[in-house]
């Protein structure tokens, strides 16, 4: 159900008190008035500046103070919707809370008190009496109207608009999750930067939206650019991602396909799991958002859960987007009560979100110690697939050497890649890169050009992780054999 329909149902059901969480005041008021009008209910609004006023009339005398405004409402015996906009600071006053409680308990038929806040939890004294309600992001229909109206305005200003039907749909997706007013302004900004609104502005809009919605705590917008072509090996994973990426097209839904939901990458450290997370977003042309569980924790009771809820809400609003959680076992592992149970509550909230998250949020999680994750985290429905990233094979090592040499402005054809690949048996991708970089230092220090021999010397002086942690890697491979798909 849309926002207006949901509000209409609540008003029609005669809920006496709504605790409405909203961050787009004008849109919220418009929706309240639309829902109230459908039920032939008058709307009153209160603000710190104007006081309490019936729509279309002057404010009531001396109602700028919350208590006086609430006292006025308490004496009315007619139906109405009473929206208090700036009430959040006043909710710390027990007298105000008591007055609100008495109004709700004695509300006459057709009277609803709506408290507009940035947090729908509200005071504990109103628990069980106030119904929490949250303003959902604009629907596709609302955003389509914003795009149409903004394009008309740009045309009136003689700015070029070069968008077909598919381009307009991409524009709607790019601003999805933003308040209506911000969406319109951002589209205008995209057009004004070069005098034209076209398909090339979609990437700008997505990046700008990500910056606007960044929670500033647990979420971090990560620059992307690299694609899966910059990853050596992993052909099975690349093909899987290539096919799933096509399901992001608008036509896929009509074909009966759902948007991909996410993958969990586990395996040997240093084999490219984090790199894949970055390149998925670059390949699909989506913003990449890093969710860092370590930033969620706070010493204040309930603050950790609030931060997670805010971060997940922001991630949903950024859709379509890739959410990257690196070394997820460190943030959501099974733990005890040493932190007051915060980690367990966070884990429960995150599990529910993983199961119920909306389409368009693709999660890429990496884990080195997957055994630390609770079993319920790994069941089907949380992720589309669980992939195991093992040490690269001979041909994969050859490709990794080629990529890293080309990245450092060397012609791979002038190197004996087959010898390098053979000599680096048991090396991870990160260790191969380190060998190339180390050899560059050797060559530069000696005042000569990089050669195959310099890299071979660096390889011979390196003790890879596969030899120093043989038992751990063997155990990890045994666990993955029956539970994961090799990349």
GROMACS .gro file of C-alpha atoms in nm:
model
  487
    1UNK     CA    1   0.000   0.000   0.000
    2UNK     CA    2   0.125   0.351  -0.079
    3UNK     CA    3   0.182   0.620   0.185
    4UNK     CA    4  -0.147   0.801   0.122
    5UNK     CA    5  -0.350   0.479   0.123
    6UNK     CA    6  -0.178   0.363   0.440
    7UNK     CA    7  -0.252   0.693   0.616
    8UNK     CA    8  -0.612   0.686   0.498
    9UNK     CA    9  -0.657   0.337   0.643
   10UNK     CA   10  -0.509   0.443   0.978
   11UNK     CA   11  -0.729   0.753   1.000
   12UNK     CA   12  -1.032   0.552   0.898
   13UNK     CA   13  -0.949   0.295   1.167
   14UNK     CA   14  -0.966   0.580   1.423
   15UNK     CA   15  -0.621   0.544   1.572
   16UNK     CA   16  -0.605   0.829   1.827
   17UNK     CA   17  -0.227   0.879   1.820
   18UNK     CA   18   0.029   0.832   1.542
   19UNK     CA   19   0.404   0.872   1.590
   20UNK     CA   20   0.507   0.955   1.233
   21UNK     CA   21   0.870   0.942   1.131
   22UNK     CA   22   0.923   1.174   0.835
   23UNK     CA   23   1.210   1.367   0.676
   24UNK     CA   24   1.023   1.537   0.395
   25UNK     CA   25   0.780   1.774   0.566
   26UNK     CA   26   0.602   1.918   0.264
   27UNK     CA   27   0.544   1.577   0.108
   28UNK     CA   28   0.429   1.439   0.442
   29UNK     CA   29   0.175   1.718   0.490
   30UNK     CA   30   0.053   1.673   0.135
   31UNK     CA   31  -0.006   1.303   0.197
   32UNK     CA   32  -0.184   1.370   0.528
   33UNK     CA   33  -0.414   1.622   0.360
   34UNK     CA   34  -0.484   1.383   0.075
   35UNK     CA   35  -0.575   1.101   0.314
   36UNK     CA   36  -0.784   1.331   0.538
   37UNK     CA   37  -0.965   1.483   0.240
   38UNK     CA   38  -1.072   1.138   0.124
   39UNK     CA   39  -1.242   1.094   0.464
   40UNK     CA   40  -1.376   1.450   0.477
   41UNK     CA   41  -1.165   1.528   0.786
   42UNK     CA   42  -1.026   1.878   0.853
   43UNK     CA   43  -0.650   1.912   0.907
   44UNK     CA   44  -0.487   2.127   1.175
   45UNK     CA   45  -0.113   2.185   1.186
   46UNK     CA   46   0.109   2.314   1.465
   47UNK     CA   47   0.460   2.455   1.441
   48UNK     CA   48   0.682   2.648   1.681
   49UNK     CA   49   0.656   2.961   1.465
   50UNK     CA   50   0.288   2.971   1.373
   51UNK     CA   51   0.120   2.778   1.651
   52UNK     CA   52  -0.193   2.573   1.582
   53UNK     CA   53  -0.393   2.655   1.270
   54UNK     CA   54  -0.682   2.502   1.081
   55UNK     CA   55  -0.590   2.470   0.711
   56UNK     CA   56  -0.676   2.791   0.531
   57UNK     CA   57  -0.722   2.993   0.850
   58UNK     CA   58  -0.508   3.207   1.078
   59UNK     CA   59  -0.335   3.040   1.377
   60UNK     CA   60  -0.522   3.022   1.705
   61UNK     CA   61  -0.425   3.289   1.957
   62UNK     CA   62  -0.141   3.196   2.197
   63UNK     CA   63  -0.092   2.841   2.074
   64UNK     CA   64   0.279   2.857   1.993
   65UNK     CA   65   0.359   2.683   2.322
   66UNK     CA   66   0.306   2.304   2.289
   67UNK     CA   67   0.102   2.277   2.611
   68UNK     CA   68  -0.137   2.555   2.509
   69UNK     CA   69  -0.182   2.406   2.164
   70UNK     CA   70  -0.250   2.063   2.311
   71UNK     CA   71  -0.494   2.216   2.561
   72UNK     CA   72  -0.683   2.372   2.269
   73UNK     CA   73  -0.703   2.032   2.095
   74UNK     CA   74  -0.822   1.869   2.418
   75UNK     CA   75  -1.124   2.101   2.431
   76UNK     CA   76  -1.233   2.044   2.070
   77UNK     CA   77  -1.522   1.806   2.024
   78UNK     CA   78  -1.517   1.788   1.643
   79UNK     CA   79  -1.337   1.535   1.422
   80UNK     CA   80  -1.001   1.633   1.281
   81UNK     CA   81  -0.639   1.540   1.215
   82UNK     CA   82  -0.398   1.740   1.433
   83UNK     CA   83  -0.040   1.736   1.302
   84UNK     CA   84   0.234   1.862   1.537
   85UNK     CA   85   0.546   1.930   1.327
   86UNK     CA   86   0.811   2.059   1.569
   87UNK     CA   87   0.711   1.855   1.869
   88UNK     CA   88   1.018   1.631   1.909
   89UNK     CA   89   1.210   1.857   2.154
   90UNK     CA   90   0.894   1.902   2.362
   91UNK     CA   91   0.862   1.525   2.409
   92UNK     CA   92   1.135   1.542   2.674
   93UNK     CA   93   0.889   1.741   2.890
   94UNK     CA   94   0.684   1.497   3.105
   95UNK     CA   95   0.398   1.747   3.121
   96UNK     CA   96   0.369   1.756   2.742
   97UNK     CA   97   0.385   1.377   2.723
   98UNK     CA   98   0.112   1.349   2.988
   99UNK     CA   99  -0.110   1.590   2.798
  100UNK     CA  100  -0.062   1.394   2.476
  101UNK     CA  101  -0.145   1.071   2.657
  102UNK     CA  102  -0.469   1.213   2.800
  103UNK     CA  103  -0.577   1.351   2.463
  104UNK     CA  104  -0.519   1.011   2.300
  105UNK     CA  105  -0.702   0.823   2.575
  106UNK     CA  106  -1.003   1.057   2.558
  107UNK     CA  107  -1.003   1.118   2.184
  108UNK     CA  108  -1.345   1.166   2.031
  109UNK     CA  109  -1.444   0.965   1.723
  110UNK     CA  110  -1.265   1.094   1.415
  111UNK     CA  111  -0.989   1.271   1.608
  112UNK     CA  112  -0.627   1.171   1.544
  113UNK     CA  113  -0.319   1.336   1.691
  114UNK     CA  114  -0.014   1.301   1.464
  115UNK     CA  115   0.332   1.367   1.610
  116UNK     CA  116   0.584   1.424   1.328
  117UNK     CA  117   0.937   1.331   1.440
  118UNK     CA  118   1.264   1.198   1.301
  119UNK     CA  119   1.236   0.886   1.515
  120UNK     CA  120   0.914   0.686   1.537
  121UNK     CA  121   1.006   0.524   1.872
  122UNK     CA  122   0.876   0.808   2.090
  123UNK     CA  123   0.874   0.832   2.471
  124UNK     CA  124   0.833   0.510   2.668
  125UNK     CA  125   0.522   0.657   2.835
  126UNK     CA  126   0.341   0.650   2.499
  127UNK     CA  127   0.441   0.293   2.421
  128UNK     CA  128   0.136   0.083   2.341
  129UNK     CA  129  -0.074   0.394   2.285
  130UNK     CA  130   0.110   0.561   1.996
  131UNK     CA  131   0.118   0.374   1.667
  132UNK     CA  132   0.460   0.412   1.496
  133UNK     CA  133   0.442   0.503   1.128
  134UNK     CA  134   0.722   0.584   0.886
  135UNK     CA  135   0.701   0.785   0.568
  136UNK     CA  136   0.822   0.555   0.294
  137UNK     CA  137   1.042   0.685   0.010
  138UNK     CA  138   0.853   0.823  -0.291
  139UNK     CA  139   0.691   0.559  -0.511
  140UNK     CA  140   0.782   0.507  -0.876
  141UNK     CA  141   0.466   0.695  -0.973
  142UNK     CA  142   0.565   0.995  -0.760
  143UNK     CA  143   0.917   0.997  -0.898
  144UNK     CA  144   0.795   0.966  -1.256
  145UNK     CA  145   0.587   1.278  -1.196
  146UNK     CA  146   0.893   1.456  -1.049
  147UNK     CA  147   1.100   1.362  -1.355
  148UNK     CA  148   0.824   1.475  -1.594
  149UNK     CA  149   0.775   1.805  -1.414
  150UNK     CA  150   1.150   1.874  -1.391
  151UNK     CA  151   1.201   1.797  -1.760
  152UNK     CA  152   0.919   2.039  -1.846
  153UNK     CA  153   1.089   2.307  -1.633
  154UNK     CA  154   1.424   2.244  -1.805
  155UNK     CA  155   1.257   2.273  -2.143
  156UNK     CA  156   1.104   2.605  -2.043
  157UNK     CA  157   1.456   2.726  -1.959
  158UNK     CA  158   1.581   2.617  -2.305
  159UNK     CA  159   1.803   2.342  -2.166
  160UNK     CA  160   1.847   2.038  -2.389
  161UNK     CA  161   1.684   1.711  -2.278
  162UNK     CA  162   1.787   1.400  -2.471
  163UNK     CA  163   1.611   1.110  -2.302
  164UNK     CA  164   1.397   0.834  -2.446
  165UNK     CA  165   1.154   0.623  -2.241
  166UNK     CA  166   1.434   0.397  -2.114
  167UNK     CA  167   1.641   0.701  -2.022
  168UNK     CA  168   1.358   0.845  -1.816
  169UNK     CA  169   1.318   0.513  -1.634
  170UNK     CA  170   1.692   0.515  -1.559
  171UNK     CA  171   1.653   0.869  -1.423
  172UNK     CA  172   1.372   0.754  -1.192
  173UNK     CA  173   1.589   0.467  -1.063
  174UNK     CA  174   1.884   0.703  -1.011
  175UNK     CA  175   1.690   0.932  -0.773
  176UNK     CA  176   1.488   0.658  -0.603
  177UNK     CA  177   1.498   0.695  -0.224
  178UNK     CA  178   1.545   1.072  -0.223
  179UNK     CA  179   1.282   1.316  -0.098
  180UNK     CA  180   1.076   1.456  -0.384
  181UNK     CA  181   1.219   1.806  -0.350
  182UNK     CA  182   1.579   1.680  -0.346
  183UNK     CA  183   1.520   1.456  -0.647
  184UNK     CA  184   1.399   1.749  -0.855
  185UNK     CA  185   1.688   1.972  -0.751
  186UNK     CA  186   1.945   1.702  -0.822
  187UNK     CA  187   1.811   1.645  -1.174
  188UNK     CA  188   1.829   2.018  -1.238
  189UNK     CA  189   2.185   2.025  -1.108
  190UNK     CA  190   2.279   1.741  -1.346
  191UNK     CA  191   2.136   1.933  -1.640
  192UNK     CA  192   2.292   2.266  -1.544
  193UNK     CA  193   2.649   2.135  -1.514
  194UNK     CA  194   2.676   2.099  -1.894
  195UNK     CA  195   2.348   2.242  -2.024
  196UNK     CA  196   2.209   1.900  -2.121
  197UNK     CA  197   2.015   1.623  -1.950
  198UNK     CA  198   2.090   1.285  -2.108
  199UNK     CA  199   2.181   0.926  -2.024
  200UNK     CA  200   2.532   1.022  -1.914
  201UNK     CA  201   2.384   1.207  -1.614
  202UNK     CA  202   2.256   0.885  -1.453
  203UNK     CA  203   2.598   0.801  -1.305
  204UNK     CA  204   2.628   1.154  -1.165
  205UNK     CA  205   2.282   1.130  -1.007
  206UNK     CA  206   2.359   0.795  -0.844
  207UNK     CA  207   2.686   0.921  -0.698
  208UNK     CA  208   2.525   1.242  -0.575
  209UNK     CA  209   2.236   1.049  -0.421
  210UNK     CA  210   2.481   0.820  -0.242
  211UNK     CA  211   2.654   1.123  -0.091
  212UNK     CA  212   2.323   1.273   0.022
  213UNK     CA  213   2.204   0.950   0.183
  214UNK     CA  214   2.534   0.855   0.347
  215UNK     CA  215   2.449   0.808   0.715
  216UNK     CA  216   2.792   0.939   0.818
  217UNK     CA  217   2.842   0.651   1.063
  218UNK     CA  218   2.837   0.288   0.953
  219UNK     CA  219   2.803   0.356   0.580
  220UNK     CA  220   3.075   0.479   0.351
  221UNK     CA  221   3.039   0.547  -0.019
  222UNK     CA  222   3.337   0.384  -0.193
  223UNK     CA  223   3.459   0.512  -0.531
  224UNK     CA  224   3.439   0.251  -0.807
  225UNK     CA  225   3.586   0.228  -1.151
  226UNK     CA  226   3.747  -0.114  -1.186
  227UNK     CA  227   3.542  -0.387  -1.352
  228UNK     CA  228   3.553  -0.767  -1.336
  229UNK     CA  229   3.793  -0.761  -1.633
  230UNK     CA  230   4.060  -0.642  -1.389
  231UNK     CA  231   4.023  -0.961  -1.180
  232UNK     CA  232   4.235  -1.258  -1.279
  233UNK     CA  233   4.069  -1.600  -1.292
  234UNK     CA  234   3.735  -1.662  -1.116
  235UNK     CA  235   3.569  -1.745  -1.448
  236UNK     CA  236   3.272  -1.925  -1.290
  237UNK     CA  237   3.197  -1.631  -1.059
  238UNK     CA  238   3.238  -1.384  -1.345
  239UNK     CA  239   2.988  -1.573  -1.557
  240UNK     CA  240   2.743  -1.593  -1.265
  241UNK     CA  241   2.767  -1.218  -1.210
  242UNK     CA  242   2.737  -1.147  -1.583
  243UNK     CA  243   2.408  -1.337  -1.602
  244UNK     CA  244   2.270  -1.187  -1.279
  245UNK     CA  245   2.366  -0.840  -1.394
  246UNK     CA  246   2.127  -0.872  -1.688
  247UNK     CA  247   1.842  -0.919  -1.440
  248UNK     CA  248   1.886  -0.555  -1.336
  249UNK     CA  249   1.733  -0.444  -1.668
  250UNK     CA  250   1.375  -0.313  -1.636
  251UNK     CA  251   1.256  -0.575  -1.886
  252UNK     CA  252   1.376  -0.860  -1.661
  253UNK     CA  253   1.084  -0.818  -1.419
  254UNK     CA  254   0.836  -0.863  -1.704
  255UNK     CA  255   1.020  -1.181  -1.799
  256UNK     CA  256   0.958  -1.314  -1.447
  257UNK     CA  257   1.307  -1.254  -1.306
  258UNK     CA  258   1.375  -1.110  -0.964
  259UNK     CA  259   1.671  -0.880  -0.902
  260UNK     CA  260   1.977  -1.065  -0.762
  261UNK     CA  261   2.011  -1.038  -0.385
  262UNK     CA  262   2.373  -1.106  -0.300
  263UNK     CA  263   2.668  -1.339  -0.258
  264UNK     CA  264   2.895  -1.448   0.025
  265UNK     CA  265   3.261  -1.489  -0.068
  266UNK     CA  266   3.476  -1.701   0.158
  267UNK     CA  267   3.818  -1.850   0.103
  268UNK     CA  268   4.189  -1.810   0.146
  269UNK     CA  269   4.295  -1.459   0.256
  270UNK     CA  270   4.448  -1.245  -0.017
  271UNK     CA  271   4.276  -1.415  -0.308
  272UNK     CA  272   4.065  -1.122  -0.427
  273UNK     CA  273   3.739  -1.139  -0.233
  274UNK     CA  274   3.734  -0.767  -0.151
  275UNK     CA  275   3.843  -0.679  -0.505
  276UNK     CA  276   3.541  -0.865  -0.643
  277UNK     CA  277   3.307  -0.661  -0.423
  278UNK     CA  278   3.447  -0.340  -0.571
  279UNK     CA  279   3.442  -0.459  -0.929
  280UNK     CA  280   3.082  -0.587  -0.917
  281UNK     CA  281   2.959  -0.231  -0.857
  282UNK     CA  282   3.185  -0.095  -1.132
  283UNK     CA  283   3.074  -0.360  -1.380
  284UNK     CA  284   2.705  -0.304  -1.314
  285UNK     CA  285   2.739   0.075  -1.300
  286UNK     CA  286   2.601   0.095  -0.947
  287UNK     CA  287   2.718   0.288  -0.641
  288UNK     CA  288   2.922   0.087  -0.390
  289UNK     CA  289   2.843   0.133  -0.023
  290UNK     CA  290   3.065  -0.015   0.248
  291UNK     CA  291   2.879  -0.117   0.564
  292UNK     CA  292   3.132  -0.132   0.848
  293UNK     CA  293   2.977  -0.319   1.146
  294UNK     CA  294   3.253  -0.191   1.377
  295UNK     CA  295   3.111   0.162   1.343
  296UNK     CA  296   2.771   0.050   1.469
  297UNK     CA  297   2.868  -0.011   1.829
  298UNK     CA  298   2.806   0.254   2.091
  299UNK     CA  299   2.836   0.260   2.469
  300UNK     CA  300   2.483   0.402   2.498
  301UNK     CA  301   2.195   0.160   2.533
  302UNK     CA  302   1.998   0.121   2.211
  303UNK     CA  303   2.228   0.347   2.008
  304UNK     CA  304   2.393   0.056   1.825
  305UNK     CA  305   2.057  -0.077   1.709
  306UNK     CA  306   1.950   0.271   1.603
  307UNK     CA  307   2.268   0.316   1.398
  308UNK     CA  308   2.212  -0.016   1.222
  309UNK     CA  309   1.851   0.072   1.143
  310UNK     CA  310   1.961   0.409   1.002
  311UNK     CA  311   2.237   0.249   0.794
  312UNK     CA  312   2.009  -0.019   0.650
  313UNK     CA  313   1.743   0.240   0.573
  314UNK     CA  314   1.999   0.454   0.391
  315UNK     CA  315   2.123   0.149   0.199
  316UNK     CA  316   1.767   0.072   0.088
  317UNK     CA  317   1.720   0.431  -0.022
  318UNK     CA  318   2.035   0.416  -0.235
  319UNK     CA  319   1.898   0.123  -0.436
  320UNK     CA  320   1.992   0.012  -0.688
  321UNK     CA  321   2.327  -0.025  -0.516
  322UNK     CA  322   2.587  -0.279  -0.406
  323UNK     CA  323   2.636  -0.305  -0.029
  324UNK     CA  324   2.977  -0.443   0.064
  325UNK     CA  325   3.041  -0.594   0.407
  326UNK     CA  326   3.408  -0.689   0.447
  327UNK     CA  327   3.504  -0.968   0.687
  328UNK     CA  328   3.146  -0.999   0.800
  329UNK     CA  329   3.232  -1.257   1.067
  330UNK     CA  330   3.403  -0.986   1.273
  331UNK     CA  331   3.089  -0.775   1.293
  332UNK     CA  332   2.813  -1.037   1.308
  333UNK     CA  333   2.975  -1.345   1.460
  334UNK     CA  334   2.806  -1.547   1.730
  335UNK     CA  335   2.906  -1.395   2.062
  336UNK     CA  336   2.803  -1.389   2.423
  337UNK     CA  337   2.665  -1.119   2.649
  338UNK     CA  338   2.995  -0.941   2.702
  339UNK     CA  339   2.859  -0.633   2.524
  340UNK     CA  340   2.525  -0.634   2.700
  341UNK     CA  341   2.370  -0.843   2.423
  342UNK     CA  342   2.412  -0.565   2.163
  343UNK     CA  343   2.588  -0.792   1.912
  344UNK     CA  344   2.310  -1.051   1.934
  345UNK     CA  345   2.041  -0.787   1.885
  346UNK     CA  346   2.229  -0.639   1.592
  347UNK     CA  347   2.271  -0.983   1.440
  348UNK     CA  348   1.898  -1.055   1.473
  349UNK     CA  349   1.806  -0.724   1.311
  350UNK     CA  350   2.054  -0.777   1.031
  351UNK     CA  351   1.926  -1.131   0.963
  352UNK     CA  352   1.569  -1.004   0.930
  353UNK     CA  353   1.684  -0.732   0.692
  354UNK     CA  354   1.880  -0.983   0.483
  355UNK     CA  355   1.566  -1.191   0.446
  356UNK     CA  356   1.325  -0.904   0.378
  357UNK     CA  357   1.539  -0.639   0.209
  358UNK     CA  358   1.379  -0.481  -0.097
  359UNK     CA  359   1.491  -0.554  -0.453
  360UNK     CA  360   1.782  -0.349  -0.580
  361UNK     CA  361   2.010  -0.393  -0.278
  362UNK     CA  362   2.279  -0.644  -0.378
  363UNK     CA  363   2.492  -0.755  -0.083
  364UNK     CA  364   2.850  -0.872  -0.130
  365UNK     CA  365   2.987  -1.008   0.197
  366UNK     CA  366   3.335  -1.151   0.247
  367UNK     CA  367   3.452  -1.384   0.523
  368UNK     CA  368   3.789  -1.539   0.603
  369UNK     CA  369   3.668  -1.738   0.904
  370UNK     CA  370   3.324  -1.852   0.792
  371UNK     CA  371   3.304  -2.101   1.081
  372UNK     CA  372   3.259  -1.801   1.315
  373UNK     CA  373   2.925  -1.719   1.150
  374UNK     CA  374   2.610  -1.871   1.303
  375UNK     CA  375   2.451  -2.146   1.086
  376UNK     CA  376   2.132  -1.948   1.028
  377UNK     CA  377   2.336  -1.682   0.851
  378UNK     CA  378   2.436  -1.928   0.579
  379UNK     CA  379   2.100  -2.076   0.490
  380UNK     CA  380   1.937  -2.016   0.152
  381UNK     CA  381   1.750  -1.690   0.122
  382UNK     CA  382   2.017  -1.477   0.286
  383UNK     CA  383   2.244  -1.500  -0.020
  384UNK     CA  384   2.187  -1.626  -0.373
  385UNK     CA  385   2.510  -1.826  -0.358
  386UNK     CA  386   2.816  -1.886  -0.139
  387UNK     CA  387   3.140  -1.893  -0.339
  388UNK     CA  388   3.478  -2.027  -0.230
  389UNK     CA  389   3.786  -1.840  -0.350
  390UNK     CA  390   4.082  -2.076  -0.342
  391UNK     CA  391   4.446  -2.017  -0.428
  392UNK     CA  392   4.479  -1.947  -0.802
  393UNK     CA  393   4.567  -2.232  -1.036
  394UNK     CA  394   4.853  -2.219  -1.288
  395UNK     CA  395   4.664  -2.042  -1.568
  396UNK     CA  396   4.498  -1.807  -1.319
  397UNK     CA  397   4.838  -1.712  -1.176
  398UNK     CA  398   4.959  -1.643  -1.528
  399UNK     CA  399   4.664  -1.409  -1.584
  400UNK     CA  400   4.719  -1.235  -1.250
  401UNK     CA  401   5.083  -1.168  -1.340
  402UNK     CA  402   4.973  -1.030  -1.677
  403UNK     CA  403   4.722  -0.794  -1.514
  404UNK     CA  404   4.963  -0.661  -1.253
  405UNK     CA  405   5.243  -0.606  -1.502
  406UNK     CA  406   5.010  -0.420  -1.739
  407UNK     CA  407   4.878  -0.215  -1.447
  408UNK     CA  408   5.235  -0.097  -1.384
  409UNK     CA  409   5.296   0.003  -1.746
  410UNK     CA  410   5.495  -0.306  -1.844
  411UNK     CA  411   5.431  -0.513  -2.157
  412UNK     CA  412   5.341  -0.864  -2.032
  413UNK     CA  413   5.460  -1.013  -2.362
  414UNK     CA  414   5.820  -0.931  -2.268
  415UNK     CA  415   5.802  -1.151  -1.955
  416UNK     CA  416   5.809  -1.529  -1.921
  417UNK     CA  417   5.464  -1.553  -1.765
  418UNK     CA  418   5.464  -1.934  -1.772
  419UNK     CA  419   5.780  -1.952  -1.561
  420UNK     CA  420   5.645  -1.692  -1.319
  421UNK     CA  421   5.318  -1.883  -1.283
  422UNK     CA  422   5.499  -2.213  -1.223
  423UNK     CA  423   5.736  -2.063  -0.967
  424UNK     CA  424   5.452  -1.907  -0.767
  425UNK     CA  425   5.271  -2.230  -0.683
  426UNK     CA  426   5.074  -2.178  -0.359
  427UNK     CA  427   5.074  -1.797  -0.388
  428UNK     CA  428   4.759  -1.592  -0.342
  429UNK     CA  429   4.667  -1.307  -0.574
  430UNK     CA  430   4.783  -1.055  -0.315
  431UNK     CA  431   5.116  -1.236  -0.279
  432UNK     CA  432   5.165  -1.235  -0.657
  433UNK     CA  433   5.103  -0.861  -0.662
  434UNK     CA  434   5.347  -0.815  -0.374
  435UNK     CA  435   5.609  -1.011  -0.570
  436UNK     CA  436   5.570  -0.781  -0.872
  437UNK     CA  437   5.587  -0.470  -0.652
  438UNK     CA  438   5.888  -0.605  -0.461
  439UNK     CA  439   6.067  -0.679  -0.786
  440UNK     CA  440   5.998  -0.324  -0.903
  441UNK     CA  441   6.171  -0.195  -0.590
  442UNK     CA  442   6.467  -0.428  -0.659
  443UNK     CA  443   6.495  -0.308  -1.019
  444UNK     CA  444   6.462   0.058  -0.932
  445UNK     CA  445   6.722   0.028  -0.656
  446UNK     CA  446   6.962  -0.141  -0.895
  447UNK     CA  447   6.899   0.119  -1.165
  448UNK     CA  448   6.779  -0.136  -1.419
  449UNK     CA  449   6.455  -0.232  -1.592
  450UNK     CA  450   6.217  -0.490  -1.444
  451UNK     CA  451   6.280  -0.843  -1.575
  452UNK     CA  452   6.145  -1.193  -1.524
  453UNK     CA  453   6.456  -1.276  -1.318
  454UNK     CA  454   6.389  -0.993  -1.073
  455UNK     CA  455   6.035  -1.122  -1.014
  456UNK     CA  456   6.157  -1.482  -0.978
  457UNK     CA  457   6.406  -1.368  -0.716
  458UNK     CA  458   6.127  -1.197  -0.524
  459UNK     CA  459   5.914  -1.511  -0.544
  460UNK     CA  460   6.196  -1.728  -0.408
  461UNK     CA  461   6.240  -1.495  -0.109
  462UNK     CA  462   5.869  -1.505  -0.019
  463UNK     CA  463   5.709  -1.758   0.217
  464UNK     CA  464   5.342  -1.770   0.114
  465UNK     CA  465   5.049  -1.811   0.348
  466UNK     CA  466   4.978  -2.157   0.206
  467UNK     CA  467   5.297  -2.281   0.374
  468UNK     CA  468   5.279  -2.088   0.700
  469UNK     CA  469   4.913  -2.174   0.764
  470UNK     CA  470   4.875  -2.508   0.587
  471UNK     CA  471   4.646  -2.665   0.848
  472UNK     CA  472   4.403  -2.372   0.854
  473UNK     CA  473   4.373  -2.361   0.477
  474UNK     CA  474   4.320  -2.739   0.458
  475UNK     CA  475   4.041  -2.713   0.717
  476UNK     CA  476   3.882  -2.426   0.524
  477UNK     CA  477   3.891  -2.624   0.200
  478UNK     CA  478   3.735  -2.926   0.369
  479UNK     CA  479   3.452  -2.710   0.506
  480UNK     CA  480   3.389  -2.547   0.168
  481UNK     CA  481   3.391  -2.868  -0.034
  482UNK     CA  482   3.029  -2.956   0.047
  483UNK     CA  483   2.890  -2.607   0.119
  484UNK     CA  484   3.013  -2.366  -0.147
  485UNK     CA  485   3.069  -2.321  -0.520
  486UNK     CA  486   3.430  -2.283  -0.633
  487UNK     CA  487   3.493  -1.967  -0.834
   0.00000   0.00000   0.00000
